[in-house]
Amino acid sequence: LRERGSRLYVVTGDPVEELPKLWTEFGITHMTHEADETLEPYAVQRDANVKDAAKKAGVSVIDFASETLRPLGNREGGYVANVGGFAKNIPTTMSTFQKLLSKIDKGNIPLPLDSPTRENFPKQAVNKSLDMKYRPLEHPCDIPWPRGYSRSEIGPVWDRKAANKKTSPIVKGGESLALAQLHKTVTARPDWSASFEKPKTSCTEVASPSTTVLSPYLTIGCISPRTAWHAVSDATAKASSKTSRSKPPVSLHGQLLWRDFNNLIAHSANAQAPGSWGQMRNNVYCRDIPWSTDPEL
């Protein structure tokens, strides 16, 4: 962003309280953000409150659904939009999900958008005071406490002293590192990428991982799933003709499909019973088992 004449500013706190301050400080008229299509209750309420605040401040808000290969909900090109517009109609098996995907634009996954250039950003004076004011967090204990939960609900938490001794990040974030990882594990290994099969991997191996290790980057948006999808396509096309091509759901493309499918199930579960995803009770995709309880266990 700096190379393109912009900046990344990091602000912590309640978005409903902090964003109006920023709109005033920077003279904001338009704001874009990633839509949370899994419909988690906290995110739904947060986004609604932000939109209300933006309306009062005269700020136009536009959200984009780019966390998955295709939008989950009732949007153009979305999964729900192609099953009648009702979340309860989504496919519940991978095979039927693949059939649905194949019907949307013949199964083609749109290309990722080009990165913005310096010409896309308005010219602005460098403000070093803002660079120092809105810096990224420098320690794990600086991360804001999850809103809506008490410490007793979360469980044991490290203090700063303990964290200094125990934290050793396996993966460091950022788009540059994500793209480098994509090139290292996919683009530079066409035969491996073309023949990849998920059951033949070790998900717990850290020193010498047998997967791409792209999940952390995909999870927090450092890299687009469409970028990963087309990188796999390009690598597979360059693989030797003697290399056996794996197919979804076990191939690398299949892993991205599983990701979309899981998010779609979460979207549907929460659409039918808000907050039910991630738990058994009221979750339409879970069998309600009357588990016994023993306080001594």
CSV table of C-alpha atoms in Angstrom, one decimal:
chain,number,residue,atom,x,y,z
A,1,LEU,CA,0.0,0.0,0.0
A,2,ARG,CA,2.8,2.4,0.8
A,3,GLU,CA,4.3,1.8,-2.6
A,4,ARG,CA,1.0,2.7,-4.1
A,5,GLY,CA,0.6,5.9,-2.2
A,6,SER,CA,-1.6,4.6,0.5
A,7,ARG,CA,-1.3,3.2,4.1
A,8,LEU,CA,-2.5,0.5,6.4
A,9,TYR,CA,-3.8,2.0,9.6
A,10,VAL,CA,-4.7,-0.3,12.5
A,11,VAL,CA,-7.3,0.8,15.0
A,12,THR,CA,-8.5,-1.3,18.0
A,13,GLY,CA,-11.8,-1.1,19.8
A,14,ASP,CA,-15.5,-1.3,19.2
A,15,PRO,CA,-16.1,-0.6,15.5
A,16,VAL,CA,-19.4,1.2,16.4
A,17,GLU,CA,-17.4,3.6,18.6
A,18,GLU,CA,-14.2,3.9,16.6
A,19,LEU,CA,-15.3,4.2,13.0
A,20,PRO,CA,-17.3,7.4,13.4
A,21,LYS,CA,-14.2,9.1,14.9
A,22,LEU,CA,-12.2,8.0,11.8
A,23,TRP,CA,-14.9,9.1,9.4
A,24,THR,CA,-14.6,12.6,10.9
A,25,GLU,CA,-10.8,12.6,11.2
A,26,PHE,CA,-10.2,11.5,7.6
A,27,GLY,CA,-13.3,13.1,6.0
A,28,ILE,CA,-14.6,9.8,4.9
A,29,THR,CA,-17.7,9.7,2.5
A,30,HIS,CA,-17.6,6.0,1.4
A,31,MET,CA,-16.6,2.9,3.3
A,32,THR,CA,-16.2,-0.7,2.0
A,33,HIS,CA,-15.8,-3.9,4.0
A,34,GLU,CA,-15.9,-7.7,3.7
A,35,ALA,CA,-19.4,-9.1,4.3
A,36,ASP,CA,-19.6,-11.8,7.0
A,37,GLU,CA,-21.7,-14.3,5.2
A,38,THR,CA,-21.5,-17.0,7.8
A,39,LEU,CA,-24.2,-14.9,9.7
A,40,GLU,CA,-22.7,-15.2,13.1
A,41,PRO,CA,-25.0,-13.2,15.4
A,42,TYR,CA,-22.2,-11.0,16.8
A,43,ALA,CA,-21.1,-10.1,13.2
A,44,VAL,CA,-24.6,-9.5,12.0
A,45,GLN,CA,-25.4,-7.1,14.9
A,46,ARG,CA,-22.0,-5.4,14.6
A,47,ASP,CA,-22.5,-4.7,10.9
A,48,ALA,CA,-26.0,-3.5,11.3
A,49,ASN,CA,-24.9,-1.1,14.1
A,50,VAL,CA,-22.1,0.2,11.9
A,51,LYS,CA,-24.5,0.8,9.0
A,52,ASP,CA,-26.8,2.7,11.3
A,53,ALA,CA,-24.0,4.9,12.5
A,54,ALA,CA,-22.8,5.4,8.9
A,55,LYS,CA,-26.3,6.5,7.8
A,56,LYS,CA,-26.4,9.1,10.5
A,57,ALA,CA,-22.9,10.4,9.5
A,58,GLY,CA,-23.8,10.5,5.8
A,59,VAL,CA,-21.3,7.8,5.0
A,60,SER,CA,-22.1,5.4,2.2
A,61,VAL,CA,-21.3,1.7,3.1
A,62,ILE,CA,-20.7,-1.0,0.5
A,63,ASP,CA,-19.9,-4.6,1.4
A,64,PHE,CA,-18.3,-7.3,-0.7
A,65,ALA,CA,-18.6,-11.1,-0.5
A,66,SER,CA,-15.1,-12.3,-1.4
A,67,GLU,CA,-14.2,-14.6,1.4
A,68,THR,CA,-15.2,-17.6,-0.7
A,69,LEU,CA,-14.9,-18.7,-4.3
A,70,ARG,CA,-18.5,-17.5,-4.8
A,71,PRO,CA,-20.9,-15.6,-2.6
A,72,LEU,CA,-22.7,-17.8,-0.1
A,73,GLY,CA,-26.0,-15.9,0.1
A,74,ASN,CA,-28.7,-14.5,-2.1
A,75,ARG,CA,-26.4,-12.4,-4.2
A,76,GLU,CA,-25.6,-12.5,-7.9
A,77,GLY,CA,-23.6,-15.6,-8.6
A,78,GLY,CA,-24.2,-16.8,-5.0
A,79,TYR,CA,-25.0,-20.4,-3.9
A,80,VAL,CA,-28.3,-19.5,-2.2
A,81,ALA,CA,-29.3,-17.3,-5.1
A,82,ASN,CA,-29.0,-20.4,-7.3
A,83,VAL,CA,-31.2,-22.7,-5.2
A,84,GLY,CA,-34.3,-20.4,-5.2
A,85,GLY,CA,-33.0,-17.8,-2.8
A,86,PHE,CA,-33.7,-19.9,0.4
A,87,ALA,CA,-30.8,-21.0,2.6
A,88,LYS,CA,-32.6,-24.1,3.6
A,89,ASN,CA,-32.4,-25.4,0.0
A,90,ILE,CA,-28.6,-25.7,-0.2
A,91,PRO,CA,-27.0,-29.0,-0.9
A,92,THR,CA,-25.9,-31.0,2.1
A,93,THR,CA,-23.3,-33.3,0.6
A,94,MET,CA,-20.1,-32.6,-1.3
A,95,SER,CA,-21.4,-34.4,-4.5
A,96,THR,CA,-24.6,-32.3,-4.6
A,97,PHE,CA,-22.6,-29.2,-3.8
A,98,GLN,CA,-20.3,-29.8,-6.8
A,99,LYS,CA,-23.3,-30.2,-9.0
A,100,LEU,CA,-24.6,-26.9,-7.9
A,101,LEU,CA,-21.3,-25.2,-8.5
A,102,SER,CA,-21.1,-26.7,-12.0
A,103,LYS,CA,-24.5,-25.0,-12.8
A,104,ILE,CA,-23.3,-21.6,-11.9
A,105,ASP,CA,-21.5,-20.1,-14.9
A,106,LYS,CA,-20.7,-23.7,-16.0
A,107,GLY,CA,-18.5,-24.1,-13.0
A,108,ASN,CA,-16.1,-21.4,-13.9
A,109,ILE,CA,-14.5,-19.5,-11.0
A,110,PRO,CA,-14.1,-15.7,-11.7
A,111,LEU,CA,-10.6,-14.4,-12.0
A,112,PRO,CA,-9.4,-12.3,-9.0
A,113,LEU,CA,-9.4,-8.5,-9.5
A,114,ASP,CA,-6.1,-6.8,-10.4
A,115,SER,CA,-4.4,-5.1,-7.5
A,116,PRO,CA,-4.8,-1.3,-7.5
A,117,THR,CA,-2.0,0.8,-8.8
A,118,ARG,CA,-0.6,4.2,-7.6
A,119,GLU,CA,-2.9,5.9,-10.1
A,120,ASN,CA,-6.0,4.4,-8.4
A,121,PHE,CA,-5.2,6.2,-5.1
A,122,PRO,CA,-5.7,10.0,-4.6
A,123,LYS,CA,-2.6,12.0,-4.0
A,124,GLN,CA,-2.1,12.7,-0.3
A,125,ALA,CA,0.6,14.2,1.9
A,126,VAL,CA,2.6,11.8,4.0
A,127,ASN,CA,1.5,12.2,7.6
A,128,LYS,CA,4.1,10.5,9.9
A,129,SER,CA,2.1,11.3,13.0
A,130,LEU,CA,-0.7,9.0,11.7
A,131,ASP,CA,1.8,6.3,10.8
A,132,MET,CA,2.9,6.3,14.5
A,133,LYS,CA,-0.7,6.7,15.9
A,134,TYR,CA,-2.3,3.8,14.0
A,135,ARG,CA,0.4,1.1,14.2
A,136,PRO,CA,-0.2,-2.7,14.1
A,137,LEU,CA,-0.3,-4.5,17.4
A,138,GLU,CA,3.2,-5.5,18.6
A,139,HIS,CA,2.3,-8.2,21.2
A,140,PRO,CA,-0.4,-11.0,21.4
A,141,CYS,CA,-1.7,-9.6,24.7
A,142,ASP,CA,-2.6,-6.3,22.9
A,143,ILE,CA,-5.3,-8.0,21.0
A,144,PRO,CA,-8.7,-6.7,22.2
A,145,TRP,CA,-10.7,-9.1,24.4
A,146,PRO,CA,-13.5,-10.9,22.5
A,147,ARG,CA,-16.7,-8.8,23.0
A,148,GLY,CA,-19.6,-10.6,24.6
A,149,TYR,CA,-17.6,-13.1,26.6
A,150,SER,CA,-16.1,-13.0,30.1
A,151,ARG,CA,-12.7,-14.4,31.0
A,152,SER,CA,-14.4,-17.3,32.9
A,153,GLU,CA,-16.1,-18.4,29.6
A,154,ILE,CA,-12.9,-18.4,27.7
A,155,GLY,CA,-10.8,-20.3,30.2
A,156,PRO,CA,-7.1,-19.9,31.2
A,157,VAL,CA,-5.4,-17.0,29.6
A,158,TRP,CA,-1.7,-16.3,29.4
A,159,ASP,CA,-0.5,-13.0,30.9
A,160,ARG,CA,2.2,-11.0,29.1
A,161,LYS,CA,5.0,-12.6,31.0
A,162,ALA,CA,3.9,-16.1,30.2
A,163,ALA,CA,3.1,-15.2,26.5
A,164,ASN,CA,6.7,-14.0,26.1
A,165,LYS,CA,8.0,-17.4,27.0
A,166,LYS,CA,5.4,-19.6,25.2
A,167,THR,CA,4.4,-17.8,21.9
A,168,SER,CA,6.4,-18.8,18.8
A,169,PRO,CA,4.4,-18.1,15.7
A,170,ILE,CA,4.4,-20.8,13.1
A,171,VAL,CA,3.0,-18.6,10.4
A,172,LYS,CA,3.4,-14.9,10.0
A,173,GLY,CA,0.7,-12.9,8.2
A,174,GLY,CA,0.6,-10.5,5.3
A,175,GLU,CA,-0.2,-10.7,1.6
A,176,SER,CA,3.4,-10.7,0.5
A,177,LEU,CA,4.2,-13.8,2.6
A,178,ALA,CA,0.9,-15.4,1.5
A,179,LEU,CA,1.8,-15.0,-2.2
A,180,ALA,CA,5.3,-16.2,-1.6
A,181,GLN,CA,3.8,-19.3,0.1
A,182,LEU,CA,1.5,-19.9,-2.8
A,183,HIS,CA,4.4,-19.7,-5.3
A,184,LYS,CA,6.6,-21.9,-3.2
A,185,THR,CA,4.1,-24.7,-2.6
A,186,VAL,CA,1.9,-24.6,-5.7
A,187,THR,CA,3.3,-22.6,-8.6
A,188,ALA,CA,6.8,-23.9,-8.3
A,189,ARG,CA,5.6,-27.5,-7.9
A,190,PRO,CA,3.3,-28.3,-10.8
A,191,ASP,CA,3.5,-32.1,-10.6
A,192,TRP,CA,3.0,-32.0,-6.9
A,193,SER,CA,0.0,-29.6,-7.2
A,194,ALA,CA,-1.6,-31.7,-10.0
A,195,SER,CA,-1.4,-35.0,-8.1
A,196,PHE,CA,-2.1,-33.7,-4.6
A,197,GLU,CA,-4.5,-35.9,-2.6
A,198,LYS,CA,-5.7,-34.8,0.9
A,199,PRO,CA,-5.9,-38.2,2.6
A,200,LYS,CA,-2.2,-38.7,1.8
A,201,THR,CA,-1.1,-35.8,3.9
A,202,SER,CA,-0.3,-35.1,7.6
A,203,CYS,CA,-2.2,-32.1,8.9
A,204,THR,CA,-0.2,-31.9,12.1
A,205,GLU,CA,3.3,-31.8,10.5
A,206,VAL,CA,4.9,-28.4,11.1
A,207,ALA,CA,8.6,-28.8,10.4
A,208,SER,CA,8.1,-30.2,6.9
A,209,PRO,CA,4.4,-29.7,6.0
A,210,SER,CA,2.8,-32.0,3.5
A,211,THR,CA,0.1,-29.4,2.5
A,212,THR,CA,0.3,-25.9,1.2
A,213,VAL,CA,-0.1,-24.2,4.6
A,214,LEU,CA,-2.3,-21.6,3.0
A,215,SER,CA,-5.3,-22.0,5.3
A,216,PRO,CA,-4.2,-19.3,7.8
A,217,TYR,CA,-3.8,-16.8,5.0
A,218,LEU,CA,-7.1,-17.7,3.5
A,219,THR,CA,-8.8,-17.5,6.8
A,220,ILE,CA,-8.0,-13.9,7.6
A,221,GLY,CA,-8.0,-12.6,4.0
A,222,CYS,CA,-4.3,-12.3,3.2
A,223,ILE,CA,-4.9,-14.1,0.0
A,224,SER,CA,-8.0,-14.5,-2.2
A,225,PRO,CA,-9.4,-18.1,-2.6
A,226,ARG,CA,-9.8,-17.2,-6.3
A,227,THR,CA,-6.1,-16.4,-6.5
A,228,ALA,CA,-5.3,-19.8,-5.0
A,229,TRP,CA,-7.8,-21.6,-7.3
A,230,HIS,CA,-6.4,-20.2,-10.5
A,231,ALA,CA,-2.8,-20.7,-9.3
A,232,VAL,CA,-3.7,-24.4,-8.9
A,233,SER,CA,-5.2,-24.4,-12.4
A,234,ASP,CA,-2.1,-22.9,-13.9
A,235,ALA,CA,0.2,-25.2,-12.1
A,236,THR,CA,-1.8,-28.3,-13.1
A,237,ALA,CA,-1.7,-27.2,-16.7
A,238,LYS,CA,2.1,-27.1,-16.6
A,239,ALA,CA,2.5,-30.5,-14.9
A,240,SER,CA,4.0,-33.3,-16.9
A,241,SER,CA,1.7,-35.4,-19.1
A,242,LYS,CA,2.9,-38.4,-17.2
A,243,THR,CA,1.6,-37.0,-13.9
A,244,SER,CA,-1.7,-38.4,-12.7
A,245,ARG,CA,-4.2,-35.6,-12.1
A,246,SER,CA,-6.2,-35.8,-8.9
A,247,LYS,CA,-9.8,-34.6,-8.8
A,248,PRO,CA,-12.1,-33.0,-6.3
A,249,PRO,CA,-12.9,-33.5,-3.5
A,250,VAL,CA,-9.4,-34.9,-2.7
A,251,SER,CA,-7.4,-32.5,-5.0
A,252,LEU,CA,-6.1,-29.0,-4.2
A,253,HIS,CA,-9.2,-27.6,-5.9
A,254,GLY,CA,-11.2,-29.9,-3.8
A,255,GLN,CA,-9.8,-28.4,-0.6
A,256,LEU,CA,-11.0,-25.0,-1.7
A,257,LEU,CA,-14.4,-26.5,-2.5
A,258,TRP,CA,-14.6,-28.1,1.0
A,259,ARG,CA,-13.9,-24.6,2.4
A,260,ASP,CA,-16.8,-23.1,0.5
A,261,PHE,CA,-19.1,-26.0,1.4
A,262,ASN,CA,-18.4,-25.7,5.1
A,263,ASN,CA,-19.0,-21.9,5.0
A,264,LEU,CA,-22.2,-22.5,3.1
A,265,ILE,CA,-23.5,-25.0,5.7
A,266,ALA,CA,-22.6,-22.4,8.4
A,267,HIS,CA,-24.5,-19.7,6.5
A,268,SER,CA,-27.6,-22.0,6.2
A,269,ALA,CA,-27.5,-23.2,9.8
A,270,ASN,CA,-27.4,-19.6,11.1
A,271,ALA,CA,-30.0,-18.4,8.6
A,272,GLN,CA,-32.4,-20.9,10.0
A,273,ALA,CA,-31.5,-20.7,13.6
A,274,PRO,CA,-29.2,-17.7,14.5
A,275,GLY,CA,-26.1,-18.8,16.5
A,276,SER,CA,-26.7,-22.5,15.9
A,277,TRP,CA,-23.5,-23.1,13.9
A,278,GLY,CA,-20.7,-24.5,16.0
A,279,GLN,CA,-23.1,-26.2,18.5
A,280,MET,CA,-25.5,-29.2,18.5
A,281,ARG,CA,-28.6,-27.6,19.9
A,282,ASN,CA,-31.0,-26.1,17.3
A,283,ASN,CA,-28.5,-26.8,14.6
A,284,VAL,CA,-30.5,-28.3,11.7
A,285,TYR,CA,-27.4,-30.2,10.5
A,286,CYS,CA,-26.7,-31.9,13.8
A,287,ARG,CA,-28.4,-34.8,15.5
A,288,ASP,CA,-29.5,-33.8,19.0
A,289,ILE,CA,-27.9,-36.4,21.2
A,290,PRO,CA,-28.9,-36.4,24.9
A,291,TRP,CA,-25.4,-36.5,26.4
A,292,SER,CA,-25.1,-37.2,30.1
A,293,THR,CA,-23.1,-35.0,32.4
A,294,ASP,CA,-20.9,-35.8,35.3
A,295,PRO,CA,-19.6,-32.9,37.4
A,296,GLU,CA,-16.6,-35.0,38.5
A,297,LEU,CA,-15.3,-35.5,35.0
